[in-house]
Short mmCIF file of C-alpha atoms and ligand atoms in Angstrom, two decimals:
data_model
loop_
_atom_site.label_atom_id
_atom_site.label_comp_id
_atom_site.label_asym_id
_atom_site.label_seq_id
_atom_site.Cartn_x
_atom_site.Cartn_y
_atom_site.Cartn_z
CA UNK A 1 -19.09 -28.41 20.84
CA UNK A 2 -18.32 -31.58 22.25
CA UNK A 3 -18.24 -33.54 19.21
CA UNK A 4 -15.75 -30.83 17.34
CA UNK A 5 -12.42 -32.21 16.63
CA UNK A 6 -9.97 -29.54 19.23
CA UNK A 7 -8.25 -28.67 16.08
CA UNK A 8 -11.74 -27.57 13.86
CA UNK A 9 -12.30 -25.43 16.82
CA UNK A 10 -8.81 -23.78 16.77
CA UNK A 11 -9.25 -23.27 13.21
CA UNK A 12 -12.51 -20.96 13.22
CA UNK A 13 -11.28 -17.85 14.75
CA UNK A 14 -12.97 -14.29 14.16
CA UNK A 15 -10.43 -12.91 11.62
CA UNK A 16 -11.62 -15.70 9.43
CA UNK A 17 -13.06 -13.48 6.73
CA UNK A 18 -13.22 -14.60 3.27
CA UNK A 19 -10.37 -11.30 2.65
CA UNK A 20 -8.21 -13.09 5.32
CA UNK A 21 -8.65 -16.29 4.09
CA UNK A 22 -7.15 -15.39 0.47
CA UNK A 23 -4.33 -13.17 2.24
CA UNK A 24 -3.73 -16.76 4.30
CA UNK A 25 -3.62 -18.86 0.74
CA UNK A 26 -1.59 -16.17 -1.16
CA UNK A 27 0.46 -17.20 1.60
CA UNK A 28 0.47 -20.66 1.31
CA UNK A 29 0.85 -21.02 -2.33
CA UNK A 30 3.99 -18.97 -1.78
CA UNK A 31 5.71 -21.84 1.03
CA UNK A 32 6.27 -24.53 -0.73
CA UNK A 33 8.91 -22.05 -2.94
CA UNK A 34 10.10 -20.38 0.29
CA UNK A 35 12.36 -22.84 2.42
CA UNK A 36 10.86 -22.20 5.40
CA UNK A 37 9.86 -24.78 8.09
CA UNK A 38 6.59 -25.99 8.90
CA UNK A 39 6.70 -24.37 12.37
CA UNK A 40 7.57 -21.26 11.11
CA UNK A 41 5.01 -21.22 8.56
CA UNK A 42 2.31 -22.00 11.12
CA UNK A 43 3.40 -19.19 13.24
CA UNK A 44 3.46 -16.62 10.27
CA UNK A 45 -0.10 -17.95 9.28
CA UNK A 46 -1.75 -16.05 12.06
CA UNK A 47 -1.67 -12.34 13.49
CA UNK A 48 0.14 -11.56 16.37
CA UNK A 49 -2.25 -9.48 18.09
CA UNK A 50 -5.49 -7.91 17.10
CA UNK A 51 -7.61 -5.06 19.50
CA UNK A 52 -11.07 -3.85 18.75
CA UNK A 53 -12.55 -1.05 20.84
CA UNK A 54 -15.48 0.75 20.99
CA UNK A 55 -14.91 4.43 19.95
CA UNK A 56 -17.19 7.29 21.97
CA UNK A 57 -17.97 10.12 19.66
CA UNK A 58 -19.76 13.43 21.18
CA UNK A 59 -21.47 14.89 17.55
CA UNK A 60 -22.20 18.27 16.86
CA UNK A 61 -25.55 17.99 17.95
CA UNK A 62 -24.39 17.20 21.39
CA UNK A 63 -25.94 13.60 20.55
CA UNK A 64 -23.08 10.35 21.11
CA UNK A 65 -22.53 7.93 19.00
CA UNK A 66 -20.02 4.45 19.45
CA UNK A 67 -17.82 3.30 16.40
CA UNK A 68 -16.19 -0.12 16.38
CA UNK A 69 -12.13 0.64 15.85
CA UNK A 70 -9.67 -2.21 15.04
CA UNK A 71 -5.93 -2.93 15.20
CA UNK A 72 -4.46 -5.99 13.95
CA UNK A 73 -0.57 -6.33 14.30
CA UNK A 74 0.46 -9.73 11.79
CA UNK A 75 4.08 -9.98 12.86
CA UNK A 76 6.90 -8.52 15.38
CA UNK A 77 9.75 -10.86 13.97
CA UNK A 78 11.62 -7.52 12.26
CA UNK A 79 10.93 -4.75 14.46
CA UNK A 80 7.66 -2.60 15.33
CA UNK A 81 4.50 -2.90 13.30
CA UNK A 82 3.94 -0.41 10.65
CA UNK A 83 0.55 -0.32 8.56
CA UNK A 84 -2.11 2.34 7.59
CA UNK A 85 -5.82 3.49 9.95
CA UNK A 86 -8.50 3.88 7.79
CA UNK A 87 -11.98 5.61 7.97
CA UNK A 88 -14.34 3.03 6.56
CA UNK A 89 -17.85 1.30 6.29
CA UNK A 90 -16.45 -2.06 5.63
CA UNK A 91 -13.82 -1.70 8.15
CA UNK A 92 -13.55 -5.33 10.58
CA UNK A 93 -11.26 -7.44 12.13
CA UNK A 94 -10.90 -9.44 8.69
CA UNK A 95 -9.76 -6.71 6.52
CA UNK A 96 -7.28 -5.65 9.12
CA UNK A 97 -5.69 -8.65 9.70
CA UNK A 98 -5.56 -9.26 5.64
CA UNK A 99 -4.02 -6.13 5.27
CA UNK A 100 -1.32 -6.48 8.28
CA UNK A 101 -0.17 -9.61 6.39
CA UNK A 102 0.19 -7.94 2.95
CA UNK A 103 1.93 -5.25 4.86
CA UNK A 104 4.39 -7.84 6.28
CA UNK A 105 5.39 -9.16 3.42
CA UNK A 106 5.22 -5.51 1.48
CA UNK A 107 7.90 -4.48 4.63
CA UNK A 108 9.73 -7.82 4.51
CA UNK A 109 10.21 -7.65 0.65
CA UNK A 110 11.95 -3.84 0.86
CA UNK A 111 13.95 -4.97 3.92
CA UNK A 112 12.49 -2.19 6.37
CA UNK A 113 12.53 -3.38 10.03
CA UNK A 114 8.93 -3.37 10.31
CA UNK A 115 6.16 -6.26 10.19
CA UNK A 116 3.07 -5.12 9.34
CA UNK A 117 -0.43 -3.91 10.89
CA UNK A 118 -3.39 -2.08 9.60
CA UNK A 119 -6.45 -0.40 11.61
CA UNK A 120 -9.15 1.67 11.72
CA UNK A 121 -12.71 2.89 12.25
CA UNK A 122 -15.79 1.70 10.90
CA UNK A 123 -17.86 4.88 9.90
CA UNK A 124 -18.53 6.40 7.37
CA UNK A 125 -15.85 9.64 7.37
CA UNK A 126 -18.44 11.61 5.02
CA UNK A 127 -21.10 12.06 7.27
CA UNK A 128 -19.16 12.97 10.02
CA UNK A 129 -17.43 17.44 10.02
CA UNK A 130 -14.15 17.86 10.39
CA UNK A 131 -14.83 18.23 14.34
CA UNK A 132 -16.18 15.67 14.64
CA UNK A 133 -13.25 13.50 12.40
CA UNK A 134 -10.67 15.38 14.98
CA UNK A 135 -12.82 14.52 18.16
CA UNK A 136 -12.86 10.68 16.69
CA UNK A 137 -9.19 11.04 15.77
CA UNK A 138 -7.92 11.81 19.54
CA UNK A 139 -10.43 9.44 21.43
CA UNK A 140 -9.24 6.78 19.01
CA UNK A 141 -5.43 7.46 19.53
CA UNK A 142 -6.12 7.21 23.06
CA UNK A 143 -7.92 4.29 23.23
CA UNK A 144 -4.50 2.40 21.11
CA UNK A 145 -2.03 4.47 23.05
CA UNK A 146 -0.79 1.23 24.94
CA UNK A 147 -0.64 -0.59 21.68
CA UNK A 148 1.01 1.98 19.30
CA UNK A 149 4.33 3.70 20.15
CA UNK A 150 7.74 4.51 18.29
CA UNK A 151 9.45 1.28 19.17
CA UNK A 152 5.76 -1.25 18.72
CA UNK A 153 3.74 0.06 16.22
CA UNK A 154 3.83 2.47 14.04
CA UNK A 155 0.66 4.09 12.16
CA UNK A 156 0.25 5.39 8.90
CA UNK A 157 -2.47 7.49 6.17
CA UNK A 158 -4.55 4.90 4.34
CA UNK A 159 -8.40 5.09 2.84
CA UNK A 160 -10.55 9.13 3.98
CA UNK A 161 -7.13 9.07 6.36
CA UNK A 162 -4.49 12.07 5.92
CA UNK A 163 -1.29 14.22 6.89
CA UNK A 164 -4.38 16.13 9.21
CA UNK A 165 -5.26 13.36 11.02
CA UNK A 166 -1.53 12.06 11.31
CA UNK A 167 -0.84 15.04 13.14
CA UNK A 168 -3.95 14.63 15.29
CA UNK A 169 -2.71 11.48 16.47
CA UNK A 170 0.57 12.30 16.98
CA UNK A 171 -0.67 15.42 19.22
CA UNK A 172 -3.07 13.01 21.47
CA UNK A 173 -0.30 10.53 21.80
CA UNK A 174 2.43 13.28 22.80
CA UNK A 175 0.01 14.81 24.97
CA UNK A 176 -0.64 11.44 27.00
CA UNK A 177 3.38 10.59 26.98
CA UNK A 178 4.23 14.00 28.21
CA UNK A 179 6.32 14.75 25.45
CA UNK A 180 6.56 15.56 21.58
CA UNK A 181 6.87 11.96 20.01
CA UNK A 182 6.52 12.98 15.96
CA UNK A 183 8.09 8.80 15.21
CA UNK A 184 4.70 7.44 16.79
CA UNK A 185 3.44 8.26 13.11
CA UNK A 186 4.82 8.42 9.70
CA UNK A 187 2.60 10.62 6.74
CA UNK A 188 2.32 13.81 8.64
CA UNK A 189 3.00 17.50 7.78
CA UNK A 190 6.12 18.58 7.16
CA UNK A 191 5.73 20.89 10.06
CA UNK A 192 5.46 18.44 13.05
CA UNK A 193 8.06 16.01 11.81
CA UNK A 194 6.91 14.56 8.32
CA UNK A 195 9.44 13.72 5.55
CA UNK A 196 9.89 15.59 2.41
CA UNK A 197 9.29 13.67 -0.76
CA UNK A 198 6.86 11.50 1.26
CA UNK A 199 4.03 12.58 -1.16
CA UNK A 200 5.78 12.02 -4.44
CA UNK A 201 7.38 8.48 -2.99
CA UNK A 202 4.97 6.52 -4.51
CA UNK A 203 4.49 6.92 -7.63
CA UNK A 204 8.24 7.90 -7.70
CA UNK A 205 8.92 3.98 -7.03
CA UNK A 206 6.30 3.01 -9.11
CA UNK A 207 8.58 4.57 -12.53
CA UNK A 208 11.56 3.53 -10.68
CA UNK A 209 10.53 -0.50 -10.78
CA UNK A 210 9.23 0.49 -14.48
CA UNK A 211 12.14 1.70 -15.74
CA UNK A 212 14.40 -1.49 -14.09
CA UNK A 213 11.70 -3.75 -15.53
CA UNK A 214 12.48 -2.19 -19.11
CA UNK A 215 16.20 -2.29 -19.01
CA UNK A 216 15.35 -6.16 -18.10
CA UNK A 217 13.37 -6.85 -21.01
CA UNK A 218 15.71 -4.79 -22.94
CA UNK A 219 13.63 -1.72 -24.54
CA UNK A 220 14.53 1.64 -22.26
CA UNK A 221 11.94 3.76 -20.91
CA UNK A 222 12.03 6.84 -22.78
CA UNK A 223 10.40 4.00 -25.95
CA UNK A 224 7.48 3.24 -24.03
CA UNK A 225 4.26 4.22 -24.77
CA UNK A 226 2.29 4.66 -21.24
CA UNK A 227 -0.86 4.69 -20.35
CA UNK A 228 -1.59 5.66 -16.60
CA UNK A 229 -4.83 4.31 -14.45
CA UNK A 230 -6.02 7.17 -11.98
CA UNK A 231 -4.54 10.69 -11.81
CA UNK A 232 -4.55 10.97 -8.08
CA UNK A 233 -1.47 10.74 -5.94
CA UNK A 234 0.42 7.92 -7.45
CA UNK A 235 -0.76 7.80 -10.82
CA UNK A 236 -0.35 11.57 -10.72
CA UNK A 237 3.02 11.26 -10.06
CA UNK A 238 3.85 8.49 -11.81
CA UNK A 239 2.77 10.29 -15.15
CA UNK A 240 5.05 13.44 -14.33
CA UNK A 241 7.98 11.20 -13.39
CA UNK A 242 7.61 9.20 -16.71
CA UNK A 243 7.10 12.39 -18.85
CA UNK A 244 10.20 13.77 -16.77
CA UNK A 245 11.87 10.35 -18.35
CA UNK A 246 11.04 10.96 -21.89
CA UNK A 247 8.62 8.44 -21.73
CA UNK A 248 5.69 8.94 -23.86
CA UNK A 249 2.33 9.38 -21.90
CA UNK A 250 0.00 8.54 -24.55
CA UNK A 251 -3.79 8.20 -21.61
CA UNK A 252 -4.76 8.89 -18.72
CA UNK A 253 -7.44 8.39 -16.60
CA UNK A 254 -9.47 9.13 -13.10
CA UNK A 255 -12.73 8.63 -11.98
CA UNK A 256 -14.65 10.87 -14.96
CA UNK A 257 -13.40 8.98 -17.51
CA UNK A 258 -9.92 8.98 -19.84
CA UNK A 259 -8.09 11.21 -22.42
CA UNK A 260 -6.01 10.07 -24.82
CA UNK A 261 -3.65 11.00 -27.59
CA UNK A 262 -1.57 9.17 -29.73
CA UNK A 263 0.99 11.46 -29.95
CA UNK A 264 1.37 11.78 -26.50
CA UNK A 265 -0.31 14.34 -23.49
CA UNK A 266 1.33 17.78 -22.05
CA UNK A 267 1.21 15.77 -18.82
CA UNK A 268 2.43 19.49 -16.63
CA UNK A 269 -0.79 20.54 -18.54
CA UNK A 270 -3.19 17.74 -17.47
CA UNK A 271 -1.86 18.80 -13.95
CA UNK A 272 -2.64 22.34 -14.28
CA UNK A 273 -6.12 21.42 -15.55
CA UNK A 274 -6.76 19.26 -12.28
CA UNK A 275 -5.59 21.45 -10.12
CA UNK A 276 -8.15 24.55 -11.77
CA UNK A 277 -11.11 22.14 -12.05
CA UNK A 278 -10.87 18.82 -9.68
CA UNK A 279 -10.98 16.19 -12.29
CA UNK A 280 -10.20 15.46 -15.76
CA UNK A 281 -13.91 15.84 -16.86
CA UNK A 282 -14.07 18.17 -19.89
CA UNK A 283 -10.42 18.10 -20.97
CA UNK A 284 -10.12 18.39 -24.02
CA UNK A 285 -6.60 18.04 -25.71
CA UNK A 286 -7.49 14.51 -26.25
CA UNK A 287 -9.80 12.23 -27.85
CA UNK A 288 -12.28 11.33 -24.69
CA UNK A 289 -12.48 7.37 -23.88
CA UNK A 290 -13.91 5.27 -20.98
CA UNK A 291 -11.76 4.04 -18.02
CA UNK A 292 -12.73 0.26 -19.81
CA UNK A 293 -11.43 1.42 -23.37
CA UNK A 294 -7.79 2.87 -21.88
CA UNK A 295 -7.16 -0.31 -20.43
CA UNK A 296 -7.82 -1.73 -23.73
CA UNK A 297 -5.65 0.69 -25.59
CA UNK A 298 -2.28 -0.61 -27.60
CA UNK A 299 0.89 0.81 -25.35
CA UNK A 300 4.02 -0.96 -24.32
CA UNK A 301 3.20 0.00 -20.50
CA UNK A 302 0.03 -0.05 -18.50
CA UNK A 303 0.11 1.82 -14.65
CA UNK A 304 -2.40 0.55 -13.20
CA UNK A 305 -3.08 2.95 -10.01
CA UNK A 306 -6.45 3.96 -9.26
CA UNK A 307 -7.95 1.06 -7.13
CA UNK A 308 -8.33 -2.94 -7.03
CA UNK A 309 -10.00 -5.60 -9.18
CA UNK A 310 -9.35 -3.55 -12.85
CA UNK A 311 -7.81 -5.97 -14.56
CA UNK A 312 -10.19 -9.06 -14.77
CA UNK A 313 -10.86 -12.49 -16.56
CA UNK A 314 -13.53 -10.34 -18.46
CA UNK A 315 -10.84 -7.63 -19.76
CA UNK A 316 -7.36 -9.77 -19.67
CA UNK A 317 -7.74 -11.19 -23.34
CA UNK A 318 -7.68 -7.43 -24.32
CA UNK A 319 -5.30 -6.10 -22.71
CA UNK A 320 -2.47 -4.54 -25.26
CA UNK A 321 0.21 -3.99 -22.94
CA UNK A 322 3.84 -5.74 -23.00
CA UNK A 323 4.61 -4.58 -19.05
CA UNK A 324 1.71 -3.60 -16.20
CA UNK A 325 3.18 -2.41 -13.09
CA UNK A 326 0.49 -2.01 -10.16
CA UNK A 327 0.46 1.27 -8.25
CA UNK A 328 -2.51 0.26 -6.69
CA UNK A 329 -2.98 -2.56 -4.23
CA UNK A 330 -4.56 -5.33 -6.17
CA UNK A 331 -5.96 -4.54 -9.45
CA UNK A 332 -5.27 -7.77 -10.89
CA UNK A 333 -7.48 -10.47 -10.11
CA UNK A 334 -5.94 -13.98 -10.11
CA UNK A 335 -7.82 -15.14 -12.91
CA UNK A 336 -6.34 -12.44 -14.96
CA UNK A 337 -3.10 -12.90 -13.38
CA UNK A 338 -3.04 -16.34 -14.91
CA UNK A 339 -4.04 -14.88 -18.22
CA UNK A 340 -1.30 -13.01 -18.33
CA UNK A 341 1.42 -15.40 -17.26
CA UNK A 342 -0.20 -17.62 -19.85
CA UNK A 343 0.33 -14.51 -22.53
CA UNK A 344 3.90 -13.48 -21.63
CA UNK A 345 2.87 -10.33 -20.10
CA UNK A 346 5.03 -9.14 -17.34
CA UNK A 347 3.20 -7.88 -13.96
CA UNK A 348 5.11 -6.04 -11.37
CA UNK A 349 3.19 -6.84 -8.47
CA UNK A 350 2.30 -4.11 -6.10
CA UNK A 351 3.81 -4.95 -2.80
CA UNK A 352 7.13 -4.40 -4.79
CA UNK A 353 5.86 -1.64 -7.24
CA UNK A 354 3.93 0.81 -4.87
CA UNK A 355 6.45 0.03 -1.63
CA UNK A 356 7.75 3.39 -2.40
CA UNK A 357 5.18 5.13 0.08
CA UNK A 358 5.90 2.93 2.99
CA UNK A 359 10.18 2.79 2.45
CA UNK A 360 9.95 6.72 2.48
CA UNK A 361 7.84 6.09 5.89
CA UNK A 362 10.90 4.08 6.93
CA UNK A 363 13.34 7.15 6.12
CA UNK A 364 10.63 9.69 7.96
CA UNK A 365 10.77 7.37 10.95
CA UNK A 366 14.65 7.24 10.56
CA UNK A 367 14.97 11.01 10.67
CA UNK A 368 12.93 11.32 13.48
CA UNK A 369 14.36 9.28 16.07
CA UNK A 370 17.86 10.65 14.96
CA UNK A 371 16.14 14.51 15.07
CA UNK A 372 17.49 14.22 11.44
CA UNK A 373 16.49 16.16 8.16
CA UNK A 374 17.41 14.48 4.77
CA UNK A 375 16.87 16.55 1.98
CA UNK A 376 14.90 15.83 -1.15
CA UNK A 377 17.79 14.56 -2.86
CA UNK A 378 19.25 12.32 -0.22
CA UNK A 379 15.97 10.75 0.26
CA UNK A 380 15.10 9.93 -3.74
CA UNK A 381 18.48 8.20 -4.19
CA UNK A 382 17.97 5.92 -0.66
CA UNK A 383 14.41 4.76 -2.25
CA UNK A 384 16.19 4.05 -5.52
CA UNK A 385 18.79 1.58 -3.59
CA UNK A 386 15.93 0.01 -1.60
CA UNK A 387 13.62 -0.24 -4.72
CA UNK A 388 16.25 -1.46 -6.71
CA UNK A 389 17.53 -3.87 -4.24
CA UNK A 390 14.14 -5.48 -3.94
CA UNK A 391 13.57 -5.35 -7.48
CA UNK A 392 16.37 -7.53 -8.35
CA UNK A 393 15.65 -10.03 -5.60
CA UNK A 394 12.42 -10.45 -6.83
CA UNK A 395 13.93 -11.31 -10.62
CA UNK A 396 16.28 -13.54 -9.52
CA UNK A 397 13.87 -15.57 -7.63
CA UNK A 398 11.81 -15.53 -10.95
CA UNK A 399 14.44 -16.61 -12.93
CA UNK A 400 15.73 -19.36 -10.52
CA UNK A 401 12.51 -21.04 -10.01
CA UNK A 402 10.20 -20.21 -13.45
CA UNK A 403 7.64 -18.64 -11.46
CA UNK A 404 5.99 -14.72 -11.60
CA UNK A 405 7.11 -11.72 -10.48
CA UNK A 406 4.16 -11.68 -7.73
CA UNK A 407 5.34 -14.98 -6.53
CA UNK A 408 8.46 -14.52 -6.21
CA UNK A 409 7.81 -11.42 -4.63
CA UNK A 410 6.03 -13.01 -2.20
CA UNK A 411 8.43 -16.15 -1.69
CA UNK A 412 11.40 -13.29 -1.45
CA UNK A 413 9.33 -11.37 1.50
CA UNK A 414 8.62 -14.59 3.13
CA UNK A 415 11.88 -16.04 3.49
CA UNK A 416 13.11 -12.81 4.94
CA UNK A 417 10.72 -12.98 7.70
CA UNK A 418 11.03 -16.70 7.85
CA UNK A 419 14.50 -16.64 8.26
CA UNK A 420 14.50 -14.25 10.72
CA UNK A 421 11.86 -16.18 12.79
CA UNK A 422 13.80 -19.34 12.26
CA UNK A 423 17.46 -18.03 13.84
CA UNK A 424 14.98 -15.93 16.80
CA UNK A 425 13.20 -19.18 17.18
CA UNK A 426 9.68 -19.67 18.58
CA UNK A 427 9.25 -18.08 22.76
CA UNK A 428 10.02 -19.56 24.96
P1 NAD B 501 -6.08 8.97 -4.88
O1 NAD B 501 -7.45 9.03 -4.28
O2 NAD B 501 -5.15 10.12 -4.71
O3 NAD B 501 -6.18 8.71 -6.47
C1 NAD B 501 -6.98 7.74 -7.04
C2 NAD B 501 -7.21 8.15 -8.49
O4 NAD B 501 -7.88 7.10 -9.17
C3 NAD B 501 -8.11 9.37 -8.63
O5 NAD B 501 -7.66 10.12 -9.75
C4 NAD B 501 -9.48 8.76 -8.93
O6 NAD B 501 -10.34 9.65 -9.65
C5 NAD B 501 -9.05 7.61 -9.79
N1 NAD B 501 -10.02 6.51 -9.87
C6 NAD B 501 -10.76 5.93 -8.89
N2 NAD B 501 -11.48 4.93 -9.38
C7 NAD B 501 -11.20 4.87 -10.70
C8 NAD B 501 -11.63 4.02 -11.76
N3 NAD B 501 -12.51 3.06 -11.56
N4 NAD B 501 -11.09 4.23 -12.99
C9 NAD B 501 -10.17 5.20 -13.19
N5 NAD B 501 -9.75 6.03 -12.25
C10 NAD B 501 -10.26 5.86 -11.02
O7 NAD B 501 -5.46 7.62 -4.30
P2 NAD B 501 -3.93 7.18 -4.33
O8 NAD B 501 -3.30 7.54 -3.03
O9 NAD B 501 -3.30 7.65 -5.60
O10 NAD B 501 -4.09 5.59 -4.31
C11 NAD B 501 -4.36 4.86 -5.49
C12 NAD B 501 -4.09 3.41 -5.24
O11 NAD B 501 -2.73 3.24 -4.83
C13 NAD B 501 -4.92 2.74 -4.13
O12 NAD B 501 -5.13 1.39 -4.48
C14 NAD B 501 -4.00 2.83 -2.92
O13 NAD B 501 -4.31 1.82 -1.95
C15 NAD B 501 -2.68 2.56 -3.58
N6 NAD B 501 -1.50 3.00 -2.81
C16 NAD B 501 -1.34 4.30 -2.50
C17 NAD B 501 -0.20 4.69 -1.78
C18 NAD B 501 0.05 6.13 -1.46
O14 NAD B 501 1.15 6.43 -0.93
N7 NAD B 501 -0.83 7.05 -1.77
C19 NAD B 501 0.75 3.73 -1.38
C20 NAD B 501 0.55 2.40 -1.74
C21 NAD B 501 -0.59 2.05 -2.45
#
């Protein structure tokens, strides 16, 4: 240890995963478009704060069991911390922290007063009953009840999480306050405090950036010929909203495979069918493809929201779209990001695209410390201004520097943070 230079000892510290490493780059790349100083940069490169604890679970069988549980919180500069707890084998302190930066700049970008965070278990949720995911749940919520709270941090659904076990934690965390908090969490029922429109918000600002980045390249919506990755809850969506449009939805796809139609699909129909039988499997009013072949498929707009690393160096030369807009968090891989650029075709990233779900986690937060309820109406037109807003932000910064929509998304989210950070300066 001796012989280490202080600052190669600094530099090796236990977030270091190869995930948090290319959040950190993605980063870096980004600064020298950003304006921001050195210091500030430094500061931003790191978390804030990161807890890991060790999670007591009584099984059914009466047998216990300890699960590691992480929280990483990337950045107070804004406001609170705001970011998703996930039920996962790969769960560690390096994924968290990744994802608490992307959430940052996600948070940043739509000008919520959040930074970011991200958290969660590592188990695997499918081996574990419901009971057992409750008991979990509460001993987990009280083992972060000094780090999360309505005015620090702020958790969320993400991966085998949902509106169940937001309302789990935001029992166990009344319960030890004394008194109903429903703004400790955002994603939960309707009935303890969650936001209408929450579910749709997604994929709802996923069309909403697609239909902004047509009237930019000049062809309107209801021309486009779609073709959706993933029929879950924001591709799902996204399909009915773009059908709704008079956008033609010409495939679609989940985990069974794609259907397709040149003519177009009876999207309200695919729904039905989903809802009867759990997948797409054996529709029929379609000619059947692979999940490989749709993304292949000639169409004027690609969705892209089932689940990262779809769109590779291997499939890129073959892609047909003009526009791709990413529901999902990262499906494009930076080789065939580059491809793309190099090709003329236009990626809306997806801490702009998909920041629909975490603005309408804003406007649930918003309603709950003001005892407020916004109706479904109030709420789509407040995530069309903030979706909007961002969106042209992000093109201008394209324009005025020649560089992609992701990184001028990224430089755009970035100087709002690092402009904040600059005029609050560094403690003491
Ligand atoms: P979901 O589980 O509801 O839906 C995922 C869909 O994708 C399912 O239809 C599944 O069958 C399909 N799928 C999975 N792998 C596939 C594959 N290889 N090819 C084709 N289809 C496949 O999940 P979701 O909530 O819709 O999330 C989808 C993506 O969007 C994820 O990357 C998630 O992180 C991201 N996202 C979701 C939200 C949200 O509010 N739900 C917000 C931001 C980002």
């Amino acid at each position: 240890m001796a012989s280490l230079e202080a600052s190669q000892v600094e530099q090796h510290l236990e977030w270091d995963t190869p995930l948090f490493l290319m959040a950190r780059a993605q980063f870096e790349q980004a600064l020298p478009h950003s304006d921001v100083s050195p210091m500030i940069a430094e500061r931003l490169s790191f978390p804030e704060r990161a807890l890991i604890v060790s999670v007591p679970l009584r099984r059914d069988d009466g047998s216990i069991r300890v699960f590691a549980g992480y929280r990483v919180q990337h950045s107070t500069v804004l406001g609170p911390t705001k970011g998703g707890i996930r039920y996962d084998p790969e769960v560690d302190l390096g994924e968290c922290a990744a994802l608490a930066m992307w959430m940052t700049w996600k948070c940043a970008l739509l000008r919520l007063p959040y930074g970011g965070a991200k958290g969660g278990i590592r188990c695997d949720p499918r081996s574990l009953s419901p009971r057992e995911v409750e008991r979990l749940t509460r001993r987990f919520t009280s083992e972060l009840v000094r780090e999360i709270g309505p005015q620090t941090d702020i958790p969320a659904p993400d991966m085998a999480t949902n509106e169940q076990t937001m309302a789990w934690m935001m029992d166990t965390y009344s319960m030890l306050i004394g008194h109903a908090v429903p703004e400790v969490v955002t994603g939960k029922p309707i009935s303890v405090g969650g936001s209408i429109f929450r579910r749709e918000a997604t994929g709802a600002g996923v069309v909403m950036t697609a239909e902004r980045a047509c009237r930019r390249l000049g062809t309107p919506l209801e021309e486009q010929r779609c073709v959706v990755q993933g029929f879950g809850n924001v591709g799902g969506v996204a399909a009915t909203e773009l059908h709704e449009k008079g956008a033609t939805v010409i495939a679609v796809s989940d985990l069974s495979g794609g259907v397709y139609s040149p003519k177009g699909l009876d999207v309200p129909d695919l729904h039905a069918y989903v809802a009867l039988h759990g997948s797409l499997a054996a529709y029929d009013r379609g000619e059947r493809i692979t999940n490989e072949e749709l993304l292949e498929l000639p169409c004027d707009l690609l969705i892209v929201a089932a689940r990262e690393d779809q769109l590779t160096a291997e499939n890129a030369l073959r892609v047909h779209a003009k526009l791709i807009v990413e529901g999902a968090n990262g499906p494009t891989t930076l080789e065939a990001d580059a491809i793309f650029a190099e090709r003329g075709i236009v990626v809306v990233p997806d801490i702009l695209a998909n920041a629909g779900g975490v603005t309408v986690s804003y406007f649930e937060w918003v309603q709950d410390l003001g005892r407020l309820f916004w109706d479904r109406e109030e709420i789509r037109s407040r995530l069309a201004d903030k979706m909007m807003d961002a969106f042209d932000r992000v093109w201008s910064v394209s324009e005025e520097k020649g560089i992609t929509l992701r990184q001028s998304a990224m430089v755009a989210a970035i100087r709002e943070v690092g402009g904040a950070l600059e005029t609050r300066g560094i403690y003491p």
